[in-house]
Coordinates of C-alpha atoms in Angstrom, one line a residue:
M103 CA 146.0 102.4 256.4
S104 CA 145.2 103.8 252.8
V105 CA 141.6 104.3 252.0
S106 CA 140.7 104.2 248.4
K107 CA 138.2 107.1 247.4
P108 CA 134.9 105.3 246.2
P109 CA 133.9 106.4 242.7
P110 CA 131.3 109.1 242.3
P111 CA 127.8 108.1 242.7
H112 CA 127.0 109.1 239.1
S113 CA 130.3 108.2 237.6
H114 CA 130.1 106.0 234.3
F115 CA 133.5 104.2 235.1
P116 CA 133.2 101.1 237.1
P117 CA 135.7 100.8 239.8
S118 CA 138.9 99.5 238.9
N119 CA 141.4 97.4 240.8
P120 CA 143.9 99.1 243.2
S121 CA 146.9 98.4 241.0
S122 CA 145.6 101.1 238.6
H123 CA 145.1 103.7 241.1
L124 CA 147.4 106.9 241.6
S125 CA 148.4 107.7 245.1
L126 CA 149.2 111.3 246.5
P127 CA 152.3 111.0 248.8
P128 CA 152.2 112.3 252.2
S129 CA 153.7 115.6 253.2
S130 CA 157.2 115.6 254.2
S131 CA 156.5 117.9 257.3
S132 CA 153.5 115.8 258.5
S133 CA 155.1 113.8 260.9
P134 CA 158.9 113.3 262.5
S135 CA 161.3 110.9 260.8
P136 CA 160.9 107.6 262.3
S137 CA 164.8 107.6 262.6
T138 CA 164.7 110.2 265.2
P139 CA 164.7 108.6 268.8
P140 CA 162.0 109.7 271.0
S141 CA 164.7 110.8 273.7
A142 CA 166.1 113.2 271.4
A143 CA 163.2 115.0 270.8
G144 CA 162.8 118.3 272.7
P145 CA 160.0 119.3 275.0
P146 CA 156.5 118.0 274.3
S147 CA 154.8 120.1 271.6
P148 CA 150.9 120.5 271.2
A149 CA 149.1 117.6 269.7
V150 CA 149.4 117.8 265.8
P151 CA 146.5 116.3 264.0
P152 CA 147.0 113.2 262.1
P153 CA 147.9 113.5 258.4
P154 CA 145.2 113.3 255.9
S155 CA 144.7 109.9 254.4
P156 CA 146.2 109.4 250.8
V157 CA 143.6 110.2 248.1
K158 CA 143.4 107.8 245.1
I159 CA 141.7 108.3 241.8
S160 CA 141.3 105.7 239.1
M161 CA 143.1 105.8 235.9
Q162 CA 139.9 106.1 233.9
E163 CA 138.9 109.1 235.9
H164 CA 142.4 110.7 235.6
F165 CA 142.0 110.5 231.7
A166 CA 138.5 111.9 231.8
I167 CA 139.4 115.3 233.3
N168 CA 139.0 118.2 231.1
V169 CA 138.4 116.2 227.7
C170 CA 136.0 118.0 225.4
P171 CA 136.3 116.6 221.8
G172 CA 134.3 119.7 220.3
P173 CA 132.1 119.7 217.7
I174 CA 132.7 117.3 214.6
L175 CA 133.3 119.6 211.4
P176 CA 132.4 118.3 207.8
I177 CA 135.4 117.6 205.5
P178 CA 135.7 120.0 202.8
Q179 CA 135.0 118.8 199.3
I180 CA 137.0 119.9 196.2
S181 CA 133.6 121.0 194.6
D182 CA 133.4 123.7 197.6
F183 CA 136.5 125.2 196.3
F184 CA 136.0 124.6 192.5
P185 CA 132.3 124.8 191.7
R186 CA 133.1 124.1 187.8
F187 CA 133.6 120.4 188.8
H188 CA 130.0 119.8 189.8
D189 CA 128.2 117.4 187.4
F190 CA 124.9 119.1 188.2
P191 CA 123.4 122.4 187.3
I192 CA 124.5 125.1 190.1
T193 CA 122.2 128.0 190.8
P194 CA 124.6 131.1 190.4
T195 CA 125.0 133.3 193.4
P196 CA 122.9 136.5 193.2
P197 CA 125.1 139.8 192.4
R198 CA 126.6 141.8 195.3
E199 CA 124.3 144.6 196.1
K200 CA 125.9 148.0 196.8
H201 CA 124.2 150.5 199.3
V202 CA 126.1 153.8 199.3
L203 CA 125.0 156.5 201.8
K204 CA 126.2 159.6 200.4
D205 CA 127.3 162.4 202.7
K206 CA 124.7 165.0 201.3
D207 CA 122.0 162.8 202.3
K208 CA 123.3 162.2 205.8
D209 CA 121.9 165.7 206.9
G210 CA 118.2 164.8 206.3
N211 CA 117.9 168.2 204.5
G212 CA 115.5 166.7 202.0
N213 CA 117.7 167.0 199.0
G214 CA 118.2 163.2 198.7
E215 CA 115.3 163.2 196.3
K216 CA 116.6 165.9 194.1
D217 CA 120.1 164.3 194.0
S218 CA 118.7 161.0 193.0
K219 CA 116.5 162.5 190.1
K220 CA 119.7 164.4 188.8
E221 CA 121.7 160.8 189.0
R222 CA 118.9 159.2 187.0
E223 CA 119.1 161.9 184.3
Q224 CA 122.7 161.7 184.0
E225 CA 122.8 158.0 183.7
E226 CA 120.2 158.1 181.2
N227 CA 122.4 161.0 179.3
G228 CA 125.4 158.4 179.6
E229 CA 127.3 160.5 182.0
F230 CA 128.1 158.1 184.6
A231 CA 131.1 156.5 185.3
D232 CA 131.5 152.9 186.3
S233 CA 132.2 151.5 189.5
D234 CA 135.8 152.1 190.7
D235 CA 135.7 148.5 192.4
D236 CA 138.8 146.7 191.6
D237 CA 136.9 143.7 190.9
T238 CA 134.8 145.3 188.2
Y239 CA 137.0 148.3 186.9
L240 CA 137.5 147.7 183.0
G241 CA 139.0 151.2 182.2
T242 CA 137.5 154.6 181.0
L243 CA 136.8 155.7 177.5
E244 CA 136.8 159.5 176.4
F245 CA 135.1 160.5 173.3
S246 CA 133.0 163.5 171.9
L247 CA 129.6 163.4 169.9
L248 CA 128.4 166.3 167.4
F249 CA 125.2 166.2 165.5
D250 CA 125.1 168.0 162.1
Q251 CA 121.3 168.3 161.5
E252 CA 122.1 170.5 158.0
N253 CA 124.1 167.6 156.7
N254 CA 122.3 164.8 158.3
C255 CA 125.4 163.4 160.0
L256 CA 126.4 162.2 163.4
H257 CA 130.2 162.9 164.0
C258 CA 131.8 160.6 166.7
T259 CA 135.4 161.4 167.6
I260 CA 137.1 158.8 169.9
H261 CA 140.0 160.4 171.9
K262 CA 141.4 157.9 174.4
A263 CA 140.9 155.2 176.6
K264 CA 142.5 154.8 180.2
G265 CA 143.4 151.9 182.6
L266 CA 142.0 149.1 180.2
K267 CA 141.9 145.6 181.6
A268 CA 144.9 143.5 180.5
M269 CA 143.7 140.7 178.2
D270 CA 147.1 139.3 176.8
S271 CA 149.4 137.1 178.5
N272 CA 152.1 139.9 178.3
G273 CA 149.8 142.1 180.7
L274 CA 148.6 144.4 177.8
A275 CA 146.0 144.7 175.1
D276 CA 145.5 145.4 171.5
P277 CA 142.5 147.5 171.7
Y278 CA 139.9 149.0 169.2
V279 CA 136.5 150.5 169.6
K280 CA 133.5 149.3 167.7
L281 CA 130.2 151.7 167.3
H282 CA 126.8 150.6 166.8
L283 CA 123.7 152.7 166.2
L284 CA 120.9 150.5 168.0
P285 CA 118.4 149.4 167.3
G286 CA 119.6 148.2 164.1
A287 CA 121.7 145.1 162.7
S288 CA 122.8 146.7 159.1
K289 CA 126.3 146.9 158.8
A290 CA 125.8 150.7 157.8
N291 CA 125.3 151.0 161.7
K292 CA 128.7 149.8 162.6
L293 CA 131.9 151.6 162.5
R294 CA 135.2 151.0 164.0
T295 CA 138.5 152.3 164.9
K296 CA 142.0 151.3 163.9
T297 CA 143.8 148.9 166.2
L298 CA 146.5 150.1 168.6
K299 CA 149.2 147.2 169.9
N300 CA 150.4 146.7 173.2
T301 CA 148.7 149.3 175.3
L302 CA 146.5 149.9 177.9
N303 CA 146.1 153.7 177.6
P304 CA 145.3 153.8 173.7
V305 CA 145.1 157.3 172.2
W306 CA 143.1 157.2 168.7
N307 CA 141.8 160.8 168.2
E308 CA 139.7 159.2 165.1
T309 CA 136.6 160.7 163.9
L310 CA 133.9 158.2 162.5
I311 CA 131.0 159.8 160.8
Y312 CA 127.4 158.3 160.4
H313 CA 125.6 159.9 157.3
G314 CA 122.0 160.2 156.8
I315 CA 121.0 160.6 160.4
T316 CA 117.8 162.6 161.0
A317 CA 116.4 164.5 163.5
A318 CA 113.8 161.7 164.0
D319 CA 116.6 159.2 164.3
M320 CA 118.3 161.0 167.2
T321 CA 115.0 160.9 169.3
T322 CA 115.1 156.9 169.0
K323 CA 118.7 155.8 168.7
T324 CA 121.3 154.8 171.1
L325 CA 124.9 154.7 170.4
R326 CA 126.9 151.7 171.8
L327 CA 130.6 151.9 172.0
C328 CA 132.5 148.7 172.5
V329 CA 136.2 148.4 173.4
C330 CA 137.5 144.9 172.3
D331 CA 141.3 143.3 172.2
M332 CA 142.0 142.1 168.9
D333 CA 143.5 138.5 168.8
R334 CA 145.0 137.3 165.4
L335 CA 145.4 133.8 166.6
G336 CA 141.9 133.5 168.0
R337 CA 138.6 135.4 168.6
N338 CA 138.7 139.0 169.6
E339 CA 137.9 139.6 173.2
F340 CA 135.2 141.9 174.6
I341 CA 136.6 144.4 177.1
G342 CA 133.6 146.7 178.1
E343 CA 131.1 149.1 176.6
V344 CA 129.3 152.1 177.1
R345 CA 125.9 153.5 175.8
V346 CA 124.6 157.0 175.0
A347 CA 121.2 158.0 174.4
L348 CA 121.1 160.3 171.4
K349 CA 118.0 162.2 172.3
K350 CA 120.0 164.5 174.8
L351 CA 122.3 165.7 172.3
K352 CA 121.4 169.3 171.0
E353 CA 121.9 170.1 167.4
G354 CA 125.3 171.7 166.4
E355 CA 126.8 171.1 170.2
S356 CA 129.8 169.1 170.6
K357 CA 129.3 167.4 173.7
K358 CA 132.4 165.5 175.5
Y359 CA 132.1 162.0 177.6
Y360 CA 134.4 160.4 179.9
M361 CA 132.5 157.3 180.9
G362 CA 133.6 154.1 182.6
L363 CA 133.4 150.8 180.8
E364 CA 131.1 148.1 181.9
R365 CA 129.8 144.6 180.9
I366 CA 125.9 145.5 180.5
A367 CA 123.9 142.2 180.6
Q368 CA 122.6 141.3 177.0
V369 CA 118.8 141.2 176.7
C370 CA 117.4 138.0 175.3
V371 CA 116.0 139.4 172.0
C372 CA 115.2 136.6 169.4
R373 CA 117.7 136.5 166.5
G374 CA 115.9 133.8 164.9
R375 CA 115.4 129.8 165.6
I376 CA 117.5 126.9 164.5
L377 CA 116.4 123.4 164.4
V378 CA 119.2 120.9 165.9
S379 CA 119.4 117.1 166.1
L380 CA 121.4 115.0 168.6
M381 CA 121.9 111.4 168.8
Y382 CA 124.6 109.5 170.7
V383 CA 125.7 106.0 168.9
T384 CA 127.2 103.7 171.5
E385 CA 128.8 101.5 168.9
K386 CA 131.0 104.2 167.6
S387 CA 131.0 106.2 171.0
S388 CA 130.1 109.1 169.1
L389 CA 127.9 112.3 169.4
I390 CA 126.1 113.2 166.1
V391 CA 125.0 116.6 165.9
G392 CA 122.6 117.6 163.1
I393 CA 122.3 121.1 161.8
I394 CA 119.0 121.0 160.0
R395 CA 117.6 124.4 159.0
C396 CA 117.2 128.1 160.5
A397 CA 114.1 130.2 160.6
H398 CA 113.4 133.9 160.8
L399 CA 117.0 134.9 161.0
A400 CA 117.9 138.8 161.6
A401 CA 118.7 140.5 158.4
M402 CA 122.5 141.5 158.4
D403 CA 123.1 142.9 154.9
S404 CA 121.7 146.3 153.2
N405 CA 119.6 144.2 150.9
G406 CA 117.6 143.0 153.8
Y407 CA 119.0 139.3 153.8
S408 CA 121.8 137.4 155.3
D409 CA 124.7 135.0 154.1
P410 CA 124.3 132.6 157.0
F411 CA 126.2 129.4 158.2
V412 CA 126.7 127.8 161.3
K413 CA 129.7 127.1 163.7
I414 CA 129.6 124.3 166.2
V415 CA 131.8 124.0 169.2
L416 CA 132.2 121.1 171.6
Q417 CA 133.6 122.5 174.8
P418 CA 136.0 122.2 176.8
D419 CA 137.9 122.4 173.5
M420 CA 139.6 119.6 171.9
G421 CA 141.5 121.3 169.4
K422 CA 140.5 120.9 165.7
K423 CA 138.1 117.9 166.3
S424 CA 135.8 119.9 168.3
K425 CA 135.2 122.7 165.6
Y426 CA 132.9 122.4 162.8
K427 CA 131.1 124.8 160.5
T428 CA 128.3 124.6 157.8
S429 CA 128.3 125.6 154.3
V430 CA 127.0 129.0 153.5
K431 CA 123.6 129.9 152.3
K432 CA 123.3 132.9 150.0
K433 CA 120.7 135.9 150.5
T434 CA 118.1 133.9 152.7
L435 CA 117.0 134.1 156.2
N436 CA 115.4 130.6 156.2
P437 CA 118.3 128.5 155.3
E438 CA 118.3 124.7 154.8
F439 CA 121.6 123.1 155.8
N440 CA 120.7 119.3 156.5
E441 CA 124.3 118.6 157.5
E442 CA 125.7 116.3 160.5
F443 CA 129.0 116.4 162.4
S444 CA 130.3 113.5 164.6
Y445 CA 132.5 113.9 167.9
E446 CA 134.1 110.8 169.2
V447 CA 133.4 111.2 173.1
P448 CA 132.6 108.5 175.6
H449 CA 129.1 108.8 177.1
D450 CA 130.1 109.3 180.5
Q451 CA 131.9 112.4 179.4
L452 CA 129.0 114.1 177.7
A453 CA 127.5 115.4 181.2
K454 CA 130.8 117.5 181.6
K455 CA 130.5 118.9 177.9
T456 CA 128.7 121.9 176.5
L457 CA 127.7 122.3 172.9
E458 CA 128.1 125.7 171.4
I459 CA 126.0 126.6 168.2
S460 CA 126.5 129.9 166.7
V461 CA 125.0 131.3 163.3
W462 CA 127.0 133.9 161.3
D463 CA 126.6 136.1 158.4
Y464 CA 129.4 135.5 155.8
D465 CA 131.3 138.8 154.6
L466 CA 133.8 138.4 151.7
G467 CA 136.9 140.1 152.4
M468 CA 135.8 141.3 155.5
S469 CA 135.1 140.0 159.2
N470 CA 131.8 137.9 159.7
D471 CA 129.0 139.0 161.8
F472 CA 127.3 137.3 164.7
I473 CA 123.6 136.8 164.4
G474 CA 122.8 134.6 167.3
G475 CA 123.6 131.7 169.2
V476 CA 122.5 128.7 171.6
E477 CA 124.2 126.6 174.1
L478 CA 123.5 123.0 175.0
G479 CA 124.7 121.0 178.2
I480 CA 124.3 120.3 181.9
N481 CA 124.4 124.0 182.7
A482 CA 121.7 125.0 180.2
K483 CA 118.1 125.6 181.2
G484 CA 114.7 125.0 179.8
E485 CA 114.3 123.4 176.3
R486 CA 118.2 123.4 175.9
L487 CA 118.7 121.4 179.0
K488 CA 115.8 118.9 178.2
H489 CA 117.1 118.4 174.7
W490 CA 120.8 117.4 176.0
F491 CA 119.3 115.1 178.6
E492 CA 117.0 113.2 176.1
C493 CA 120.0 112.9 173.8
L494 CA 121.9 111.2 177.0
K495 CA 119.0 109.1 178.0
N496 CA 118.1 107.7 174.7
K497 CA 121.1 106.2 173.2
G498 CA 120.7 105.4 169.3
K499 CA 117.7 107.6 169.1
K500 CA 117.6 111.1 167.0
V501 CA 116.2 113.9 169.3
E502 CA 115.1 117.1 167.3
Y503 CA 114.5 120.5 169.2
W504 CA 113.9 124.0 167.9
H505 CA 116.0 126.5 169.8
T506 CA 115.7 130.4 169.8
L507 CA 118.9 132.1 168.9
T508 CA 120.1 135.1 171.1
Q509 CA 123.0 137.3 171.6
Q510 CA 123.7 136.0 175.1
G511 CA 127.1 135.1 175.4
A512 CA 127.8 136.3 171.7
P513 CA 131.6 135.7 170.6
S514 CA 133.2 139.1 170.3
S515 CA 134.8 138.5 167.1
D516 CA 133.7 140.4 164.1

């Protein structure tokens, strides 16, 4: 008679009816075939133990064996792959730190401190090349400097660049080099080379000369060399820069440099202030931007003044409807504009928009000079973010704020 196996003492499954049981068939060699007559059997054999009873397990126990669902993982969101789709400010990830252990420091011979001191001197002197990391490599620039104290001239010879970062859709660039003497915002402090077309390895061999440079200037000035890409259809693009402290340059000595381009973080130096008003008009589904006045702008002309005007762009770019500019105010550092501009945009889309405001110095027949700028939007901080939120919250109310102009995020167009 078949005996059912009782469920385990701690089983979570109730006993089921016999119809849902699985039986293990008995072995074929456990007993002689019933069709064989007893007389046909051979001599009596030793007693064979009876076959074991069939073991039955419930269907629920059968399916419960070796079942392990594992941990439940969260479903990835699209914002995990595209952070720019977030509708709220995101803290940027900290920059990657690089710790390089040099072979000469591994021996523990006490020369590490001397080497680091030498490296700091080289970096201050502008002799360090940029990192060769593929993610940050922008190219290299070769140039030489000569200070002629007798004639008060600084000769800057731009030889060539190599391995520049591609900036155009054809995989090439139209590079040129801009020179700035820092500190100083006068046009006399700015020189530039000619533009070479469709190349990542330009050769200029062009000498630019600063006149009126004294020995005192050489102890306080820094030469900044920027490599940019010329773009006739849009604004020029910044590729990279190098800086050289002129105090290390000896009089009458021509010194050659071979330096890696890098993107040096701009210091938030105040370039003036601007008073801006924002108001959202629900009836017209429009954002009204008012450029009221500027104060204490940086002087860009040799006469100690500027000819300022203001550009505003609502990003993401919506074409011509997103770009406006004010009139030009002549010879002033404290211009009053009192001009308003309107953007037709739904209120729920403003959380994804950024308002770029930039102040420029107008030059007739030449490229305009950037003075300073500010960005208002959901990704801004401090007063800039507060101004944007108050505009979104108080529909129909004009909200005015003073904002500081800086060179951070400065357009690279001249």
